[in-house]
CSV table of C-alpha atoms and ligand atoms in Angstrom, one decimal:
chain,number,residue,atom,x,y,z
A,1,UNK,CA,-20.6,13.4,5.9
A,2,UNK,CA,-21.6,14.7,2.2
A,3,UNK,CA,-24.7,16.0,0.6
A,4,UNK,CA,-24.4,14.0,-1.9
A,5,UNK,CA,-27.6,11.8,-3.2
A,6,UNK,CA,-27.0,8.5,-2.7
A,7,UNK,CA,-28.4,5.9,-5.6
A,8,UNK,CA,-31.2,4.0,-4.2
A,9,UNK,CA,-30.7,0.6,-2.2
A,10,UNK,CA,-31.9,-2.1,-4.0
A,11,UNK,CA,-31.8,-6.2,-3.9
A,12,UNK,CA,-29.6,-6.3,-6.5
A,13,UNK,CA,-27.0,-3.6,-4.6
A,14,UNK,CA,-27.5,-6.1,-1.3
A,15,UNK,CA,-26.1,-8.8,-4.0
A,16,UNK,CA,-23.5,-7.3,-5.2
A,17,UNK,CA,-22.4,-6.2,-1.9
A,18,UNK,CA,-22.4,-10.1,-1.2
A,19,UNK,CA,-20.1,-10.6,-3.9
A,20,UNK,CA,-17.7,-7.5,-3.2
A,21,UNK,CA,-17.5,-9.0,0.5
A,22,UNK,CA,-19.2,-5.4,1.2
A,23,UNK,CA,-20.7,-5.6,4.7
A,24,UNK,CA,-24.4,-4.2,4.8
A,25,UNK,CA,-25.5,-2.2,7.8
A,26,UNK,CA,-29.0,-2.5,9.2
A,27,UNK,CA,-31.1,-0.8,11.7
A,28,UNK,CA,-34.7,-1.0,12.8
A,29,UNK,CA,-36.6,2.5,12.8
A,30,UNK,CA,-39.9,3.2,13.7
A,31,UNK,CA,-40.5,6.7,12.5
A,32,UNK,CA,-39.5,9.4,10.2
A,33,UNK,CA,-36.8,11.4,12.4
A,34,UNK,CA,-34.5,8.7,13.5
A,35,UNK,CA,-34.9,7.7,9.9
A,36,UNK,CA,-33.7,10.9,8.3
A,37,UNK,CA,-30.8,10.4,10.9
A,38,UNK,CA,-30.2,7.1,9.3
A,39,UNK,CA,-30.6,7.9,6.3
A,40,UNK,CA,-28.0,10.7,7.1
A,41,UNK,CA,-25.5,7.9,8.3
A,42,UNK,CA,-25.7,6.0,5.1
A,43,UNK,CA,-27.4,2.8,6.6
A,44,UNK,CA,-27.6,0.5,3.8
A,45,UNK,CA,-31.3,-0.8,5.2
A,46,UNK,CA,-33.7,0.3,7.5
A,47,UNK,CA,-36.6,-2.4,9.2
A,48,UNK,CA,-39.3,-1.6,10.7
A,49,UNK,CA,-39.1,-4.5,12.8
A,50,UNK,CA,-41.8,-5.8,14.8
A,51,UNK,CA,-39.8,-5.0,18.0
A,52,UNK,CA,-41.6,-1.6,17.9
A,53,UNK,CA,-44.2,-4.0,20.3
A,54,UNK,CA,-41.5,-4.1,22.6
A,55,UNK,CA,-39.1,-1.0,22.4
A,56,UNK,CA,-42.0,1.7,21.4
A,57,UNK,CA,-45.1,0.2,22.4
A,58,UNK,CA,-43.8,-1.3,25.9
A,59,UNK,CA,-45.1,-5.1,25.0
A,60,UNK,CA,-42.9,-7.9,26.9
A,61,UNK,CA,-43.2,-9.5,23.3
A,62,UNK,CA,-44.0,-8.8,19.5
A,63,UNK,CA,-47.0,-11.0,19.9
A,64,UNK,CA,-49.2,-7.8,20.3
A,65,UNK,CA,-48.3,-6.3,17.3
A,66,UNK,CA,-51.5,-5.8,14.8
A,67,UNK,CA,-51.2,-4.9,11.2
A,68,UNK,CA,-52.1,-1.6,11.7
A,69,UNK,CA,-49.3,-0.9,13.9
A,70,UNK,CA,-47.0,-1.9,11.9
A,71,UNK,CA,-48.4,-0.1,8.8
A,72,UNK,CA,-48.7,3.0,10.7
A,73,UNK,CA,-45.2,2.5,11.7
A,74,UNK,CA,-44.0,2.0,8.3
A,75,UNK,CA,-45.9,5.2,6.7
A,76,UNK,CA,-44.1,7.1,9.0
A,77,UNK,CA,-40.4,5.8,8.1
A,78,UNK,CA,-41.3,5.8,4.8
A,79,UNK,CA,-41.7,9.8,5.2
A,80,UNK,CA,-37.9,10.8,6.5
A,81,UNK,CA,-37.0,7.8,4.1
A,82,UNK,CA,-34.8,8.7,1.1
A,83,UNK,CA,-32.4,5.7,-0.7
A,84,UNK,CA,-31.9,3.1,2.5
A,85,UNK,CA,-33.9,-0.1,1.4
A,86,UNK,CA,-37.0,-0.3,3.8
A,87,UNK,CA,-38.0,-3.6,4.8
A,88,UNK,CA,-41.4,-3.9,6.6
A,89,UNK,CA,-42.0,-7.0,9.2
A,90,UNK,CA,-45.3,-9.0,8.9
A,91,UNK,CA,-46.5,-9.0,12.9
A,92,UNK,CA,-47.4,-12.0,14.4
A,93,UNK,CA,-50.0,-14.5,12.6
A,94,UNK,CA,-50.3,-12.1,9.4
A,95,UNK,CA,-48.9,-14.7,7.0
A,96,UNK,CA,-50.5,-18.0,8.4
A,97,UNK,CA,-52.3,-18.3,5.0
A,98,UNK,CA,-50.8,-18.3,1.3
A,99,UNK,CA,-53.5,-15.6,0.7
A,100,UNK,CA,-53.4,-13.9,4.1
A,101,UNK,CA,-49.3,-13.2,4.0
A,102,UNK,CA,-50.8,-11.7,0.1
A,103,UNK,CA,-53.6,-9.5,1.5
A,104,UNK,CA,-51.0,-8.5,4.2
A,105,UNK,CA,-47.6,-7.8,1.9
A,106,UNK,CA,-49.6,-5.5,-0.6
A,107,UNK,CA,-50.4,-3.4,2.8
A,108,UNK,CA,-47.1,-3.0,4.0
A,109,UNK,CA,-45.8,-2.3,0.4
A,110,UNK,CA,-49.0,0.0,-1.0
A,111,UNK,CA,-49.6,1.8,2.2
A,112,UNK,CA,-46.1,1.0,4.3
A,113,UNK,CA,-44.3,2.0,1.2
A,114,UNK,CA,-42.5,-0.9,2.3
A,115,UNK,CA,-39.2,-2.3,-0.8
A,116,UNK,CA,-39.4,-5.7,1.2
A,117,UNK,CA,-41.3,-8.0,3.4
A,118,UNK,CA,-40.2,-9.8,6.2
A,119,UNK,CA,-41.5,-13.4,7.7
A,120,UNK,CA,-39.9,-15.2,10.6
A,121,UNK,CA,-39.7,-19.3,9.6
A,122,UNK,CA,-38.5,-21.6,7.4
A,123,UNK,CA,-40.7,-24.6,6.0
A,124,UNK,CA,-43.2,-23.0,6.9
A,125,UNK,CA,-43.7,-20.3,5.0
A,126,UNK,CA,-42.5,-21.6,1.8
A,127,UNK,CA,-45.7,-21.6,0.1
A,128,UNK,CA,-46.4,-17.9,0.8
A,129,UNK,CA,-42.7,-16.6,0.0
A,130,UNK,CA,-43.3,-18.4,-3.4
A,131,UNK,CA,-46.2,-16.9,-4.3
A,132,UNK,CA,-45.1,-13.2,-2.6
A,133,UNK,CA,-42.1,-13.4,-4.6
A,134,UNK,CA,-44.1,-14.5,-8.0
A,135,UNK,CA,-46.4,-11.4,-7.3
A,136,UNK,CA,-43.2,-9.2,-7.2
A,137,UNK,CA,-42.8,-8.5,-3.7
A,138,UNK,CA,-39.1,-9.1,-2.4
A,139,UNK,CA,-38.8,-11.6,0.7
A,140,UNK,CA,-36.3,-11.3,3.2
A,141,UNK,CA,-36.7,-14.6,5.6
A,142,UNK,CA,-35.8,-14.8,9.3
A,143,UNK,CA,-34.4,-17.7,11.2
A,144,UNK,CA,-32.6,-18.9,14.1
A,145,UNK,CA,-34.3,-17.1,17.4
A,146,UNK,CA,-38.0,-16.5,16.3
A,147,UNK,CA,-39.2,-13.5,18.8
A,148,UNK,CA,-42.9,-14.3,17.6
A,149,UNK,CA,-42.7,-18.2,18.7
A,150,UNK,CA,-41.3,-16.7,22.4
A,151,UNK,CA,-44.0,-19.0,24.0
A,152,UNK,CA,-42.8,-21.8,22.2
A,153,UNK,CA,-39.0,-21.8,22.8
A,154,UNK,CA,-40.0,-21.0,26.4
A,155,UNK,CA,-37.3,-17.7,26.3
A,156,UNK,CA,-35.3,-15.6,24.6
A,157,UNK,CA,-32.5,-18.4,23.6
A,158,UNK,CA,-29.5,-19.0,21.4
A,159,UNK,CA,-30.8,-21.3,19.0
A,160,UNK,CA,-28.9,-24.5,17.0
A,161,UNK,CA,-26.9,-25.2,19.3
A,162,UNK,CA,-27.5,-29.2,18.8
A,163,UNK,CA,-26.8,-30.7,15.6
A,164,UNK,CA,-30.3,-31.8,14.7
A,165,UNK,CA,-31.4,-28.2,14.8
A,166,UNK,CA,-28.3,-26.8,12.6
A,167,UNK,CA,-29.0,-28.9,10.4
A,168,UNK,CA,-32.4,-28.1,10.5
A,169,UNK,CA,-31.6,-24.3,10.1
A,170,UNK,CA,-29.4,-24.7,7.5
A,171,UNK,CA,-32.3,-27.1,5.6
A,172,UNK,CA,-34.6,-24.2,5.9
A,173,UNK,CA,-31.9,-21.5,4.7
A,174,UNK,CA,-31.6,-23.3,1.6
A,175,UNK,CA,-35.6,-23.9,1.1
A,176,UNK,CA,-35.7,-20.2,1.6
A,177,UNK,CA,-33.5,-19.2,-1.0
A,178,UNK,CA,-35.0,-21.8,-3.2
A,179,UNK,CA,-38.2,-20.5,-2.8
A,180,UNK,CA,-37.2,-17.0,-4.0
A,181,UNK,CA,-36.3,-14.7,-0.7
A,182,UNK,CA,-33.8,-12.2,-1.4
A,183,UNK,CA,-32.2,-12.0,2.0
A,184,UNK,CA,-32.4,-13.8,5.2
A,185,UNK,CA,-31.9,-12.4,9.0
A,186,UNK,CA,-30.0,-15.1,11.2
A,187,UNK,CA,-31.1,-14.0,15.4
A,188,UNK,CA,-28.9,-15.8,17.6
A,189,UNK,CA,-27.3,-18.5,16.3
A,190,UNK,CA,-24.0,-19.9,16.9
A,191,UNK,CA,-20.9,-17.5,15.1
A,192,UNK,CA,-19.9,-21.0,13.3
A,193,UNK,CA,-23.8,-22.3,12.0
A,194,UNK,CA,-24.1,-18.4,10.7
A,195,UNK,CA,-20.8,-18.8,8.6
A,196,UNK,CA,-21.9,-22.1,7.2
A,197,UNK,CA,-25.4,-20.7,5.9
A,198,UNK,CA,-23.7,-17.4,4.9
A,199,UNK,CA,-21.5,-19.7,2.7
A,200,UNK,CA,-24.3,-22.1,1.5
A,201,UNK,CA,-26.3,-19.5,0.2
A,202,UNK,CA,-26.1,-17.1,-3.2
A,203,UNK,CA,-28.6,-14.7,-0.8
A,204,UNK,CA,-26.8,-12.1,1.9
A,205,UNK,CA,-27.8,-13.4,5.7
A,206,UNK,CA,-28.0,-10.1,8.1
A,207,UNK,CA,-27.0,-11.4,11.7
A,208,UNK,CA,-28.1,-9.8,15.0
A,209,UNK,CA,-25.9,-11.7,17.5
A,210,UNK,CA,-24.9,-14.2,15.2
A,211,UNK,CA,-21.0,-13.3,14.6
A,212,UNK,CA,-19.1,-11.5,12.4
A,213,UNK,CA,-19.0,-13.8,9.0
A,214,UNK,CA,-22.8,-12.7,8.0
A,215,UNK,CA,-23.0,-10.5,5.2
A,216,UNK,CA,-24.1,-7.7,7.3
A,217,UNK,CA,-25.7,-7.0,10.7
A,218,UNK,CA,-28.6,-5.9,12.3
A,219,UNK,CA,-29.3,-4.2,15.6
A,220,UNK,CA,-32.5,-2.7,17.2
A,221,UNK,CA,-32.2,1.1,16.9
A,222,UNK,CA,-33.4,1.5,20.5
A,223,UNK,CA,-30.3,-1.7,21.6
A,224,UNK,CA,-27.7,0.5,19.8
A,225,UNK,CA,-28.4,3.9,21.7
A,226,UNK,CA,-28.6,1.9,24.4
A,227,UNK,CA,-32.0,3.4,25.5
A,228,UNK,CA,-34.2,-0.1,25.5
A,229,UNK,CA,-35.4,-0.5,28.8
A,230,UNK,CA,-33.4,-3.4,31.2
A,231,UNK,CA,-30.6,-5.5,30.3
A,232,UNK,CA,-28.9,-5.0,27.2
A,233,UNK,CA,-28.7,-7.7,24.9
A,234,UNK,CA,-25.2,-8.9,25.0
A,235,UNK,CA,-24.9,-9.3,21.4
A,236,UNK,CA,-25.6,-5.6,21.2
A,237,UNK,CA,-23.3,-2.7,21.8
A,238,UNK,CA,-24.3,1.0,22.6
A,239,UNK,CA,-22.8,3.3,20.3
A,240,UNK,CA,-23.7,6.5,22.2
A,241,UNK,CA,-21.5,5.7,24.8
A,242,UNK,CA,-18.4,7.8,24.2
A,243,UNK,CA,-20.3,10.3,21.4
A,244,UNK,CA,-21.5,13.3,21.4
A,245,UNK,CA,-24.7,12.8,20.1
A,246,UNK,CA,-27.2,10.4,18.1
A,247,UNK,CA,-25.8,11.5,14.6
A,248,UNK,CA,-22.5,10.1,15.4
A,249,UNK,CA,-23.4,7.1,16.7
A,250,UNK,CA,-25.3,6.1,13.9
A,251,UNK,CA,-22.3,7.0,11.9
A,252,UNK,CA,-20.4,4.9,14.3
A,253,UNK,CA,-21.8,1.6,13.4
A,254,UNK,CA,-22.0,1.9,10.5
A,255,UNK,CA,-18.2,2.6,10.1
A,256,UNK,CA,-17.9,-0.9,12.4
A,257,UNK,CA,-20.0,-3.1,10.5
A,258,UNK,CA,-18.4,-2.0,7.3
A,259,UNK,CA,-14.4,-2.5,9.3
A,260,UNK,CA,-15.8,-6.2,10.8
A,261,UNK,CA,-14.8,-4.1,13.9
A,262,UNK,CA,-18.8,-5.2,15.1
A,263,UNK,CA,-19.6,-7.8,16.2
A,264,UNK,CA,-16.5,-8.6,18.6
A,265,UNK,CA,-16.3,-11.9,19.6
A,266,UNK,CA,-17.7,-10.8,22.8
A,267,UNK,CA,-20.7,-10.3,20.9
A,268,UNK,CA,-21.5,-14.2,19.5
A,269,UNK,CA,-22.3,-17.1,21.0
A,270,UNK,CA,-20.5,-20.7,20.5
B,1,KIV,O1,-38.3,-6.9,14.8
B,1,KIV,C1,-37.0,-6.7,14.7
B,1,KIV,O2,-36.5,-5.7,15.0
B,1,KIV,C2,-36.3,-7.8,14.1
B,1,KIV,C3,-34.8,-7.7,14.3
B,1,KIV,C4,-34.5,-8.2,15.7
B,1,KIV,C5,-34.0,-8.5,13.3
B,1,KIV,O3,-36.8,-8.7,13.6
């Protein structure tokens, strides 16, 4: 590891990345000491991901997750934050307005100190990712398993499996990107749906158990230590297992998403 300053992480870097074939790692943080560790490990991107409800808060969901929190929760990364792009997740029913997701995106940036915001949806949202975008604020859009409509899927569940709702997802990819969002998170979708978007879009797409072909990857910091309480996700892989400590795990995966040596194929679903 050098000392060296790294330049800051910006939209444009994630797009040139895209077009190097440069893998971009991502990992959730929720406060400024595991962030200085991952800043330390070069993570291209840290979110603050609205899975602090479940993995610091102890929720069985992110439904519970107020603006506050997650403001609070940003301020704090943003402290041990140095060049890492820091995305900030709108909680649950924060954007259900064009002037609500406003109000709520110049929180996360002015007081978050948030680079991006992040909405889970596709048609949806478009109207509020137009006018976020317009106002300057970069979108990053989420699709595939939505952990705040867990009541509606009835589970935690791979999603497009059928052809109606591939097509679907890939529809609402493309509306996405047309609407101006800079980068898009694909949750648990089938390894050959994720390499169709990734390819239909100009945008990067970040997977979290959605295979290997995204342009980068995604875990939950908590999922990757393997501290979360219960099962671990099987798309997920603790990288503590076999270190020595937390440093060098981060640095771990992050040497793994670069390599394509994570996700295995043990990781995705068909
Ligand atoms: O909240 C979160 O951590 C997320 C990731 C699962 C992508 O949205």
């Amino acid at each position: 590891m050098d000392s060296l300053p790294r330049a800051q992480v910006t939209v444009t870097t994630l797009q040139k990345m895209k077009q190097r074939s440069e893998k971009i790692a991502v990992v959730t943080s929720y406060d400024a000491s595991f962030t200085t560790l991952l800043e330390r490990a070069k993570v291209d991107v840290i979110l603050v991901g609205d899975s602090l409800g479940m993995v610091v808060q102890g929720r069985d969901s992110t439904v519970g997750v107020s603006m506050d929190d997650m403001v609070y929760h940003c301020a704090c990364v943003a402290r041990g934050g140095e060049s890492a792009l820091r995305i900030a997740d709108f909680p649950f029913m924060s954007y259900s307005s064009v002037d609500q997701a406003l109000e709520n995106a110049a929180k996360l940036m002015r007081e978050g100190q948030a680079h991006m915001v992040k909405l889970e949806g596709g048609e949806v949202n478009l109207k509020s990712v137009e006018a976020i975008t317009g106002f300057g604020v970069p979108v990053c859009g989420h699709l595939g398993l939505l952990p705040q409509s867990v009541n509606k899927l009835g589970g935690y569940r791979v999603q497009g499996r059928d052809d109606a709702s591939a097509q679907q997802l890939i529809s609402d990819a493309r509306a996405l990107e047309a609407a101006g969002a800079a980068l898009l998170v694909l949750e648990c979708v089938p390894v050959d749906l994720a390499r169709q978007v990734t390819e239909a879009l100009t945008i990067p797409t970040i997977g979290i158990g959605a295979g290997v072909d995204c342009d980068g990857q995604v875990l939950v910091l908590y999922d990757l230590l393997g501290i979360t309480p219960g099962k671990r996700p099987s798309f997920s892989r603790n990288f503590l297992a076999g270190q020595s400590d937390i440093q060098s795990a981060l640095v771990s995966y992050v040497q793994a998403v670069k390599a394509s040596e994570f996700p295995a194929k043990e990781h995705g679903f068909s």
